[in-house]
mmCIF file of C-alpha atoms in Angstrom:
data_model
loop_
_atom_site.group_PDB
_atom_site.id
_atom_site.type_symbol
_atom_site.label_atom_id
_atom_site.label_comp_id
_atom_site.label_asym_id
_atom_site.label_seq_id
_atom_site.Cartn_x
_atom_site.Cartn_y
_atom_site.Cartn_z
ATOM 1 C CA UNK Q 163 29.814 -6.458 25.954
ATOM 2 C CA UNK Q 164 29.594 -2.967 24.544
ATOM 3 C CA UNK Q 165 30.498 0.290 26.235
ATOM 4 C CA UNK Q 166 27.294 2.222 25.531
ATOM 5 C CA UNK Q 167 24.492 3.159 27.930
ATOM 6 C CA UNK Q 168 22.983 -0.351 27.655
ATOM 7 C CA UNK Q 169 26.201 -2.211 28.408
ATOM 8 C CA UNK Q 170 24.609 -4.067 31.351
ATOM 9 C CA UNK Q 171 21.637 -5.292 29.278
ATOM 10 C CA UNK Q 172 21.371 -8.897 28.095
ATOM 11 C CA UNK Q 173 18.951 -9.465 25.237
ATOM 12 C CA UNK Q 174 17.928 -12.692 23.513
ATOM 13 C CA UNK Q 175 16.671 -12.212 19.953
ATOM 14 C CA UNK Q 176 14.883 -14.817 17.867
ATOM 15 C CA UNK Q 177 15.870 -14.157 14.262
ATOM 16 C CA UNK Q 178 13.250 -12.607 12.018
ATOM 17 C CA UNK Q 179 12.955 -10.015 9.276
ATOM 18 C CA UNK Q 180 12.267 -6.273 9.147
ATOM 19 C CA UNK Q 181 11.578 -4.625 12.485
ATOM 20 C CA UNK Q 182 13.042 -7.370 14.692
ATOM 21 C CA UNK Q 183 16.576 -7.146 13.313
ATOM 22 C CA UNK Q 184 16.440 -3.352 13.328
ATOM 23 C CA UNK Q 185 15.422 -3.372 17.006
ATOM 24 C CA UNK Q 186 18.322 -5.697 17.771
ATOM 25 C CA UNK Q 187 20.683 -3.384 15.894
ATOM 26 C CA UNK Q 188 19.517 -0.370 17.893
ATOM 27 C CA UNK Q 189 20.049 -2.168 21.211
ATOM 28 C CA UNK Q 190 23.437 -3.542 20.172
ATOM 29 C CA UNK Q 191 24.612 -0.141 18.909
ATOM 30 C CA UNK Q 192 24.014 1.245 22.404
ATOM 31 C CA UNK Q 193 26.020 -1.493 24.066
ATOM 32 C CA UNK Q 194 23.545 -4.279 24.826
ATOM 33 C CA UNK Q 195 24.805 -7.864 24.690
ATOM 34 C CA UNK Q 196 22.454 -9.250 22.026
ATOM 35 C CA UNK Q 197 22.513 -12.989 21.314
ATOM 36 C CA UNK Q 198 20.485 -13.964 18.243
ATOM 37 C CA UNK Q 199 19.004 -17.427 17.861
ATOM 38 C CA UNK Q 200 19.231 -18.346 14.179
ATOM 39 C CA UNK Q 201 17.839 -21.397 12.454
ATOM 40 C CA UNK Q 202 20.314 -24.230 12.276
ATOM 41 C CA UNK Q 203 21.378 -24.927 8.702
ATOM 42 C CA UNK Q 204 23.629 -23.604 5.950
ATOM 43 C CA UNK Q 205 24.136 -19.876 6.032
ATOM 44 C CA UNK Q 206 27.022 -17.470 5.847
ATOM 45 C CA UNK Q 207 25.427 -14.184 6.750
ATOM 46 C CA UNK Q 208 26.231 -11.136 4.660
ATOM 47 C CA UNK Q 209 28.291 -8.024 5.289
ATOM 48 C CA UNK Q 210 25.499 -6.053 3.563
ATOM 49 C CA UNK Q 211 22.959 -7.159 6.188
ATOM 50 C CA UNK Q 212 23.357 -3.833 8.001
ATOM 51 C CA UNK Q 213 20.497 -4.361 10.476
ATOM 52 C CA UNK Q 214 22.122 -7.643 11.522
ATOM 53 C CA UNK Q 215 25.296 -5.963 12.763
ATOM 54 C CA UNK Q 216 26.681 -6.239 16.281
ATOM 55 C CA UNK Q 217 25.118 -9.558 17.343
ATOM 56 C CA UNK Q 218 26.332 -12.942 18.454
ATOM 57 C CA UNK Q 219 24.725 -15.667 16.333
ATOM 58 C CA UNK Q 220 23.787 -19.019 17.835
ATOM 59 C CA UNK Q 221 22.316 -21.542 15.376
ATOM 60 C CA UNK Q 222 19.805 -23.989 16.861
ATOM 61 C CA UNK Q 223 17.261 -26.546 15.751
ATOM 62 C CA UNK Q 224 14.204 -25.371 17.676
ATOM 63 C CA UNK Q 225 12.442 -28.653 16.935
ATOM 64 C CA UNK Q 226 14.930 -30.272 19.297
ATOM 65 C CA UNK Q 227 13.836 -30.460 22.975
ATOM 66 C CA UNK Q 228 17.462 -29.883 23.973
ATOM 67 C CA UNK Q 229 17.574 -26.660 21.949
ATOM 68 C CA UNK Q 230 14.304 -25.472 23.481
ATOM 69 C CA UNK Q 231 15.663 -26.158 26.955
ATOM 70 C CA UNK Q 232 18.841 -24.269 26.070
ATOM 71 C CA UNK Q 233 16.774 -21.259 24.978
ATOM 72 C CA UNK Q 234 14.860 -21.345 28.249
ATOM 73 C CA UNK Q 235 18.140 -21.433 30.149
ATOM 74 C CA UNK Q 236 19.276 -18.366 28.212
ATOM 75 C CA UNK Q 237 16.006 -16.641 29.123
ATOM 76 C CA UNK Q 238 16.725 -17.309 32.803
ATOM 77 C CA UNK Q 239 19.621 -14.845 32.733
ATOM 78 C CA UNK Q 240 18.326 -12.453 30.063
ATOM 79 C CA UNK Q 241 16.848 -9.054 30.835
ATOM 80 C CA UNK Q 242 14.716 -9.151 27.713
ATOM 81 C CA UNK Q 243 13.782 -11.432 24.842
ATOM 82 C CA UNK Q 244 11.969 -10.590 21.640
ATOM 83 C CA UNK Q 245 10.530 -12.488 18.703
ATOM 84 C CA UNK Q 246 8.655 -11.650 15.525
ATOM 85 C CA UNK Q 247 6.624 -14.761 14.758
ATOM 86 C CA UNK Q 248 2.876 -14.956 14.219
ATOM 87 C CA UNK Q 249 0.818 -15.291 17.420
ATOM 88 C CA UNK Q 250 1.065 -18.801 18.869
ATOM 89 C CA UNK Q 251 4.315 -19.899 17.212
ATOM 90 C CA UNK Q 252 6.494 -19.438 20.308
ATOM 91 C CA UNK Q 253 3.891 -21.272 22.405
ATOM 92 C CA UNK Q 254 3.951 -24.227 20.011
ATOM 93 C CA UNK Q 255 7.733 -24.326 20.284
ATOM 94 C CA UNK Q 256 7.482 -24.435 24.069
ATOM 95 C CA UNK Q 257 9.035 -20.974 24.362
ATOM 96 C CA UNK Q 258 5.980 -18.834 25.042
ATOM 97 C CA UNK Q 259 5.909 -16.062 27.627
ATOM 98 C CA UNK Q 260 4.097 -18.126 30.255
ATOM 99 C CA UNK Q 261 6.880 -20.713 30.273
ATOM 100 C CA UNK Q 262 9.602 -18.077 30.031
ATOM 101 C CA UNK Q 263 8.256 -15.898 32.846
ATOM 102 C CA UNK Q 264 7.866 -18.956 35.063
ATOM 103 C CA UNK Q 265 11.603 -19.509 34.659
ATOM 104 C CA UNK Q 266 12.489 -15.821 35.028
ATOM 105 C CA UNK Q 267 9.789 -13.616 36.617
ATOM 106 C CA UNK Q 268 11.800 -10.450 35.811
ATOM 107 C CA UNK Q 269 11.980 -11.185 32.096
ATOM 108 C CA UNK Q 270 10.576 -8.674 29.606
ATOM 109 C CA UNK Q 271 9.135 -10.621 26.672
ATOM 110 C CA UNK Q 272 8.706 -8.563 23.492
ATOM 111 C CA UNK Q 273 6.369 -9.719 20.717
ATOM 112 C CA UNK Q 274 6.749 -7.934 17.370
ATOM 113 C CA UNK Q 275 3.923 -8.415 14.861
ATOM 114 C CA UNK Q 276 2.148 -6.422 12.209
ATOM 115 C CA UNK Q 277 -1.380 -6.688 13.556
ATOM 116 C CA UNK Q 278 -0.756 -7.487 17.237
ATOM 117 C CA UNK Q 279 -1.545 -10.539 19.338
ATOM 118 C CA UNK Q 280 -5.301 -9.961 19.221
ATOM 119 C CA UNK Q 281 -7.925 -8.598 16.842
ATOM 120 C CA UNK Q 282 -9.625 -9.816 13.651
ATOM 121 C CA UNK Q 283 -6.451 -9.483 11.545
ATOM 122 C CA UNK Q 284 -4.057 -10.986 14.124
ATOM 123 C CA UNK Q 285 -3.473 -14.315 12.392
ATOM 124 C CA UNK Q 286 -3.230 -12.957 8.848
ATOM 125 C CA UNK Q 287 -0.094 -12.232 6.874
ATOM 126 C CA UNK Q 288 0.806 -8.675 5.966
ATOM 127 C CA UNK Q 289 3.551 -6.215 5.220
ATOM 128 C CA UNK Q 290 4.385 -2.633 6.149
ATOM 129 C CA UNK Q 291 2.022 -1.151 3.562
ATOM 130 C CA UNK Q 292 -0.929 -3.062 5.049
ATOM 131 C CA UNK Q 293 -0.191 -2.150 8.663
ATOM 132 C CA UNK Q 294 0.110 1.568 7.949
ATOM 133 C CA UNK Q 295 -2.989 1.421 5.753
ATOM 134 C CA UNK Q 296 -5.318 0.826 8.715
ATOM 135 C CA UNK Q 297 -3.610 3.499 10.847
ATOM 136 C CA UNK Q 298 -4.551 6.396 8.589
ATOM 137 C CA UNK Q 299 -0.907 7.025 7.705
ATOM 138 C CA UNK Q 300 -0.891 5.609 4.183
ATOM 139 C CA UNK Q 301 -3.991 7.556 3.213
ATOM 140 C CA UNK Q 302 -2.283 10.801 4.252
ATOM 141 C CA UNK Q 303 0.975 10.240 2.348
ATOM 142 C CA UNK Q 304 1.327 10.615 -1.412
ATOM 143 C CA UNK Q 305 0.116 12.683 -4.308
ATOM 144 C CA UNK Q 306 -3.364 14.060 -4.779
ATOM 145 C CA UNK Q 307 -4.083 11.120 -7.058
ATOM 146 C CA UNK Q 308 -2.670 8.179 -5.096
ATOM 147 C CA UNK Q 309 -1.236 7.117 -1.731
ATOM 148 C CA UNK Q 310 2.504 6.372 -1.881
ATOM 149 C CA UNK Q 311 4.261 3.849 0.398
ATOM 150 C CA UNK Q 312 6.846 5.806 2.455
ATOM 151 C CA UNK Q 313 9.453 3.022 2.203
ATOM 152 C CA UNK Q 314 9.239 0.811 5.325
ATOM 153 C CA UNK Q 315 9.894 3.733 7.638
ATOM 154 C CA UNK Q 316 6.433 4.213 9.166
ATOM 155 C CA UNK Q 317 5.441 0.598 9.863
ATOM 156 C CA UNK Q 318 8.438 -1.710 10.147
ATOM 157 C CA UNK Q 319 10.979 0.675 11.577
ATOM 158 C CA UNK Q 320 9.171 3.681 13.084
ATOM 159 C CA UNK Q 321 5.962 2.046 14.274
ATOM 160 C CA UNK Q 322 7.571 -1.354 14.848
ATOM 161 C CA UNK Q 323 11.238 -1.547 15.806
ATOM 162 C CA UNK Q 324 11.442 1.784 17.628
ATOM 163 C CA UNK Q 325 8.301 1.072 19.645
ATOM 164 C CA UNK Q 326 9.591 -2.414 20.459
ATOM 165 C CA UNK Q 327 12.928 -1.030 21.683
ATOM 166 C CA UNK Q 328 11.068 1.664 23.656
ATOM 167 C CA UNK Q 329 8.732 -0.939 25.162
ATOM 168 C CA UNK Q 330 11.513 -3.352 26.052
ATOM 169 C CA UNK Q 331 13.561 -0.662 27.796
ATOM 170 C CA UNK Q 332 10.518 0.635 29.680
ATOM 171 C CA UNK Q 333 9.740 -2.930 30.731
ATOM 172 C CA UNK Q 334 13.305 -3.491 31.938
ATOM 173 C CA UNK Q 335 13.234 -0.289 34.013
ATOM 174 C CA UNK Q 336 9.986 -1.469 35.626
ATOM 175 C CA UNK Q 337 11.333 -4.984 36.199
ATOM 176 C CA UNK Q 338 14.505 -3.737 37.828
ATOM 177 C CA UNK Q 339 12.568 -1.593 40.284
ATOM 178 C CA UNK Q 340 9.761 -4.073 41.046
ATOM 179 C CA UNK Q 341 11.035 -7.544 40.131
ATOM 180 C CA UNK Q 342 8.039 -7.943 37.810
ATOM 181 C CA UNK Q 343 8.522 -8.873 34.191
ATOM 182 C CA UNK Q 344 5.816 -8.666 31.544
ATOM 183 C CA UNK Q 345 4.859 -9.181 27.920
ATOM 184 C CA UNK Q 346 5.167 -6.338 25.392
ATOM 185 C CA UNK Q 347 2.593 -6.667 22.579
ATOM 186 C CA UNK Q 348 4.106 -4.451 19.879
ATOM 187 C CA UNK Q 349 1.998 -4.149 16.728
ATOM 188 C CA UNK Q 350 3.170 -2.115 13.768
ATOM 189 C CA UNK Q 351 -0.425 -1.039 13.144
ATOM 190 C CA UNK Q 352 -0.546 0.385 16.694
ATOM 191 C CA UNK Q 353 2.812 2.100 16.348
ATOM 192 C CA UNK Q 354 1.916 3.649 13.003
ATOM 193 C CA UNK Q 355 -1.307 4.986 14.536
ATOM 194 C CA UNK Q 356 0.685 6.428 17.443
ATOM 195 C CA UNK Q 357 3.019 8.206 15.017
ATOM 196 C CA UNK Q 358 -0.055 9.899 13.526
ATOM 197 C CA UNK Q 359 -1.027 11.525 16.855
ATOM 198 C CA UNK Q 360 -0.303 15.102 15.780
ATOM 199 C CA UNK Q 361 -2.267 14.710 12.570
ATOM 200 C CA UNK Q 362 -5.315 13.295 14.348
ATOM 201 C CA UNK Q 363 -5.118 16.368 16.577
ATOM 202 C CA UNK Q 364 -4.901 18.670 13.559
ATOM 203 C CA UNK Q 365 -7.873 16.882 11.980
ATOM 204 C CA UNK Q 366 -9.916 17.403 15.158
ATOM 205 C CA UNK Q 367 -8.928 21.076 15.172
ATOM 206 C CA UNK Q 368 -10.200 21.480 11.622
ATOM 207 C CA UNK Q 369 -6.798 22.321 10.133
ATOM 208 C CA UNK Q 370 -6.114 19.020 8.374
ATOM 209 C CA UNK Q 371 -7.971 17.701 5.335
ATOM 210 C CA UNK Q 372 -8.279 14.074 4.229
ATOM 211 C CA UNK Q 373 -7.279 15.248 0.753
ATOM 212 C CA UNK Q 374 -3.615 14.540 0.029
ATOM 213 C CA UNK Q 375 -1.323 17.340 -1.120
ATOM 214 C CA UNK Q 376 -3.743 19.864 0.337
ATOM 215 C CA UNK Q 377 -2.247 20.429 3.770
ATOM 216 C CA UNK Q 378 0.567 22.275 5.470
ATOM 217 C CA UNK Q 379 2.951 19.320 5.763
ATOM 218 C CA UNK Q 380 2.004 16.978 2.915
ATOM 219 C CA UNK Q 381 3.189 19.013 -0.061
ATOM 220 C CA UNK Q 382 0.074 21.131 -0.360
ATOM 221 C CA UNK Q 383 1.729 24.324 0.831
ATOM 222 C CA UNK Q 384 4.036 25.983 -1.684
ATOM 223 C CA UNK Q 385 6.570 26.788 1.037
ATOM 224 C CA UNK Q 386 6.904 23.192 2.291
ATOM 225 C CA UNK Q 387 8.003 20.589 -0.220
ATOM 226 C CA UNK Q 388 10.556 19.419 -2.773
ATOM 227 C CA UNK Q 389 11.409 21.400 -5.906
ATOM 228 C CA UNK Q 390 13.243 20.372 -9.079
ATOM 229 C CA UNK Q 391 16.287 22.373 -10.157
ATOM 230 C CA UNK Q 392 17.663 23.137 -13.608
ATOM 231 C CA UNK Q 393 20.077 20.174 -13.455
ATOM 232 C CA UNK Q 394 17.305 17.685 -12.673
ATOM 233 C CA UNK Q 395 18.294 17.473 -8.985
ATOM 234 C CA UNK Q 396 15.971 18.461 -6.137
ATOM 235 C CA UNK Q 397 15.963 20.667 -3.061
ATOM 236 C CA UNK Q 398 13.660 20.724 -0.041
ATOM 237 C CA UNK Q 399 12.028 23.830 1.435
ATOM 238 C CA UNK Q 400 10.289 24.103 4.794
ATOM 239 C CA UNK Q 401 9.773 27.840 5.268
ATOM 240 C CA UNK Q 402 6.711 27.665 7.531
ATOM 241 C CA UNK Q 403 7.276 30.487 10.027
ATOM 242 C CA UNK Q 404 6.673 34.034 8.689
ATOM 243 C CA UNK Q 405 10.270 35.153 9.207
ATOM 244 C CA UNK Q 406 11.585 32.074 7.413
ATOM 245 C CA UNK Q 407 9.080 32.555 4.595
ATOM 246 C CA UNK Q 408 10.162 36.183 4.208
ATOM 247 C CA UNK Q 409 13.763 35.001 3.916
ATOM 248 C CA UNK Q 410 12.734 32.457 1.268
ATOM 249 C CA UNK Q 411 11.240 35.236 -0.831
ATOM 250 C CA UNK Q 412 14.380 37.296 -0.340
ATOM 251 C CA UNK Q 413 16.757 34.495 -1.327
ATOM 252 C CA UNK Q 414 14.718 33.576 -4.394
ATOM 253 C CA UNK Q 415 14.315 37.211 -5.443
ATOM 254 C CA UNK Q 416 10.529 36.915 -5.509
ATOM 255 C CA UNK Q 417 8.644 40.207 -5.159
ATOM 256 C CA UNK Q 418 5.291 39.105 -6.594
ATOM 257 C CA UNK Q 419 2.632 40.548 -4.221
ATOM 258 C CA UNK Q 420 0.612 37.323 -4.539
ATOM 259 C CA UNK Q 421 3.186 35.627 -2.293
ATOM 260 C CA UNK Q 422 2.237 37.869 0.627
ATOM 261 C CA UNK Q 423 -0.795 35.650 1.271
ATOM 262 C CA UNK Q 424 1.313 32.802 2.633
ATOM 263 C CA UNK Q 425 -1.521 30.968 4.400
ATOM 264 C CA UNK Q 426 -4.231 31.504 1.788
ATOM 265 C CA UNK Q 427 -4.785 27.882 0.848
ATOM 266 C CA UNK Q 428 -6.696 28.731 -2.273
ATOM 267 C CA UNK Q 429 -3.534 30.319 -3.684
ATOM 268 C CA UNK Q 430 -1.121 27.525 -2.773
ATOM 269 C CA UNK Q 431 -1.331 25.680 -6.092
ATOM 270 C CA UNK Q 432 -0.678 28.797 -8.184
ATOM 271 C CA UNK Q 433 2.122 29.940 -5.902
ATOM 272 C CA UNK Q 434 3.674 26.479 -6.048
ATOM 273 C CA UNK Q 435 3.834 26.675 -9.834
ATOM 274 C CA UNK Q 436 5.397 30.145 -9.712
ATOM 275 C CA UNK Q 437 7.975 29.097 -7.125
ATOM 276 C CA UNK Q 438 8.749 25.946 -9.112
ATOM 277 C CA UNK Q 439 9.608 28.111 -12.127
ATOM 278 C CA UNK Q 440 12.018 30.184 -10.055
ATOM 279 C CA UNK Q 441 13.718 27.137 -8.494
ATOM 280 C CA UNK Q 442 14.069 25.550 -11.947
ATOM 281 C CA UNK Q 443 16.229 28.491 -13.012
ATOM 282 C CA UNK Q 444 19.274 27.351 -11.023
ATOM 283 C CA UNK Q 445 21.090 24.110 -10.206
ATOM 284 C CA UNK Q 446 20.897 22.366 -6.874
ATOM 285 C CA UNK Q 447 24.448 23.445 -6.061
ATOM 286 C CA UNK Q 448 23.620 27.054 -6.861
ATOM 287 C CA UNK Q 449 20.625 27.007 -4.526
ATOM 288 C CA UNK Q 450 22.765 25.316 -1.867
ATOM 289 C CA UNK Q 451 25.249 28.165 -2.136
ATOM 290 C CA UNK Q 452 22.434 30.695 -1.670
ATOM 291 C CA UNK Q 453 20.361 28.955 1.026
ATOM 292 C CA UNK Q 454 22.395 26.321 2.898
ATOM 293 C CA UNK Q 455 22.884 27.166 6.570
ATOM 294 C CA UNK Q 456 20.349 29.987 6.533
ATOM 295 C CA UNK Q 457 16.954 30.196 8.216
ATOM 296 C CA UNK Q 458 15.159 29.511 4.946
ATOM 297 C CA UNK Q 459 14.836 25.895 6.187
ATOM 298 C CA UNK Q 460 16.611 24.304 3.264
ATOM 299 C CA UNK Q 461 18.253 21.013 2.441
ATOM 300 C CA UNK Q 462 19.456 19.447 -0.805
ATOM 301 C CA UNK Q 463 17.700 16.181 -1.647
ATOM 302 C CA UNK Q 464 20.503 13.610 -1.664
ATOM 303 C CA UNK Q 465 20.521 10.020 -2.848
ATOM 304 C CA UNK Q 466 22.095 7.132 -0.924
ATOM 305 C CA UNK Q 467 25.463 7.637 -2.596
ATOM 306 C CA UNK Q 468 25.515 11.386 -1.970
ATOM 307 C CA UNK Q 469 24.275 11.505 1.638
ATOM 308 C CA UNK Q 470 27.406 10.016 3.282
ATOM 309 C CA UNK Q 471 29.565 12.578 1.448
ATOM 310 C CA UNK Q 472 27.613 15.685 2.444
ATOM 311 C CA UNK Q 473 29.760 18.041 4.567
ATOM 312 C CA UNK Q 474 27.294 18.096 7.474
ATOM 313 C CA UNK Q 475 27.112 14.301 7.618
ATOM 314 C CA UNK Q 476 30.876 14.036 7.276
ATOM 315 C CA UNK Q 477 31.417 16.527 10.112
ATOM 316 C CA UNK Q 478 29.090 14.574 12.407
ATOM 317 C CA UNK Q 479 30.297 11.160 11.241
ATOM 318 C CA UNK Q 480 26.678 10.256 10.535
ATOM 319 C CA UNK Q 481 27.790 7.389 8.305
ATOM 320 C CA UNK Q 482 30.550 4.835 8.810
ATOM 321 C CA UNK Q 483 32.045 2.132 6.639
ATOM 322 C CA UNK Q 484 32.200 -1.418 7.991
ATOM 323 C CA UNK Q 485 33.927 -4.069 5.875
ATOM 324 C CA UNK Q 486 33.409 -1.959 2.767
ATOM 325 C CA UNK Q 487 29.707 -1.309 3.417
ATOM 326 C CA UNK Q 488 28.643 2.309 3.986
ATOM 327 C CA UNK Q 489 25.944 2.498 6.663
ATOM 328 C CA UNK Q 490 24.403 4.798 9.273
ATOM 329 C CA UNK Q 491 26.352 5.201 12.500
ATOM 330 C CA UNK Q 492 24.706 4.533 15.887
ATOM 331 C CA UNK Q 493 22.193 7.152 17.018
ATOM 332 C CA UNK Q 494 21.484 9.088 19.159
ATOM 333 C CA UNK Q 495 24.763 10.414 20.606
ATOM 334 C CA UNK Q 496 25.692 10.021 24.285
ATOM 335 C CA UNK Q 497 28.267 12.262 25.938
ATOM 336 C CA UNK Q 498 29.429 9.852 28.658
ATOM 337 C CA UNK Q 499 28.624 6.425 27.217
ATOM 338 C CA UNK Q 500 28.855 6.637 23.424
ATOM 339 C CA UNK Q 501 27.418 3.809 21.390
ATOM 340 C CA UNK Q 502 29.407 1.904 18.794
ATOM 341 C CA UNK Q 503 28.914 -0.783 16.188
ATOM 342 C CA UNK Q 504 29.868 -3.965 18.036
ATOM 343 C CA UNK Q 505 30.877 -5.776 14.870
ATOM 344 C CA UNK Q 506 29.823 -6.663 11.337
ATOM 345 C CA UNK Q 507 26.828 -8.918 10.687
ATOM 346 C CA UNK Q 508 27.834 -12.387 11.917
ATOM 347 C CA UNK Q 509 27.860 -15.588 9.932
ATOM 348 C CA UNK Q 510 25.014 -17.869 10.986
ATOM 349 C CA UNK Q 511 26.116 -19.794 14.070
ATOM 350 C CA UNK Q 512 29.442 -17.984 14.335
ATOM 351 C CA UNK Q 513 29.126 -17.711 18.108
ATOM 352 C CA UNK Q 514 27.273 -20.918 18.937
ATOM 353 C CA UNK Q 515 29.890 -21.925 21.476
ATOM 354 C CA UNK Q 516 31.312 -18.612 22.678
ATOM 355 C CA UNK Q 517 27.947 -16.918 23.195
ATOM 356 C CA UNK Q 518 26.501 -19.803 25.190
ATOM 357 C CA UNK Q 519 29.585 -20.071 27.354
ATOM 358 C CA UNK Q 520 29.503 -16.302 27.823
ATOM 359 C CA UNK Q 521 25.953 -16.625 29.148
ATOM 360 C CA UNK Q 522 26.749 -19.373 31.662
ATOM 361 C CA UNK Q 523 26.813 -22.681 29.783
ATOM 362 C CA UNK Q 524 29.672 -25.023 30.561
ATOM 363 C CA UNK Q 525 31.851 -26.438 27.808
ATOM 364 C CA UNK Q 526 30.397 -29.901 28.427
ATOM 365 C CA UNK Q 527 26.842 -28.576 28.102
ATOM 366 C CA UNK Q 528 27.696 -27.001 24.752
ATOM 367 C CA UNK Q 529 29.369 -30.243 23.644
ATOM 368 C CA UNK Q 530 26.220 -32.167 24.548
ATOM 369 C CA UNK Q 531 24.025 -29.813 22.498
ATOM 370 C CA UNK Q 532 26.331 -30.218 19.528
ATOM 371 C CA UNK Q 533 26.456 -34.002 19.803
ATOM 372 C CA UNK Q 534 22.640 -34.126 19.873
ATOM 373 C CA UNK Q 535 22.414 -31.988 16.753
ATOM 374 C CA UNK Q 536 20.535 -29.254 18.633
ATOM 375 C CA UNK Q 537 23.304 -26.704 18.096
#
């Protein structure tokens, strides 16, 4: 058990890809006891599987009735369970929410999918890019010429894993106060749409255009975006507020009167080109020396090798190294119950005995599962 704010939470995770493992990582980092059901078979796990860190791995053959019964017994003492299969798969295994909630009425049963449990697309395959496409998010991100996938941050992790963790914890709070468990239908397409709330509001207010690179926050404004430096590296500027914009002009030495019309959209493209010329006159380090820590709203654009070494990240211990793998530390920070990485990613089935016994199975029950080939 961890020592974080979720140290009294027991979570059963059915192994999947993408948002499911990331949700399990988030819960484990904050102290939850997360037992992951992996497929029985050869598998070593990998120390580079960062989102798989901090779990206990139990390897089962879910085609075995004994394994299914063992999973149901685990659900009886769990606070929450989550899975990331297509709709209907858990039911066919005999592990659907109706069966699970009959065994444990307080259980919170999380279902992580791209399209959700219902709707015309529900049974179809998809990936992050498809889920964010129907939310409006993909259309809004990219260059004027083409949408650009924003890694898997908006669908899998932002609209998926974070909303699943949020839903599970809300469900557990409700269950602990009422004794009533429930099913959480977490669709990445829903979560991505939710993340777009502010932009739908801006569109309704008439201050957001469907054209990419034409708006305040999508690279259209000359004072909000990335700029290339003389050494080929990049910096980011976000000088939206008038006082911050005035400081940007001061730090760059710009006195062109055209820049006084900060919010004149028709001038943004020309002003962007002029500012780009100024930024290209110095290196990224030179601009960092001039702007870092000021109210310009500045940050150097760092790659994955550079970010862990940046002084701010070093000071906050934003990254940690586990078994030679550099990775993000648990977030957010808690003053009284700090989170921690519970351990490296486990080998498949590394805790098949210890995890089951830790959750109430007797040694003879574990022996029986092993002798039947279920475990």
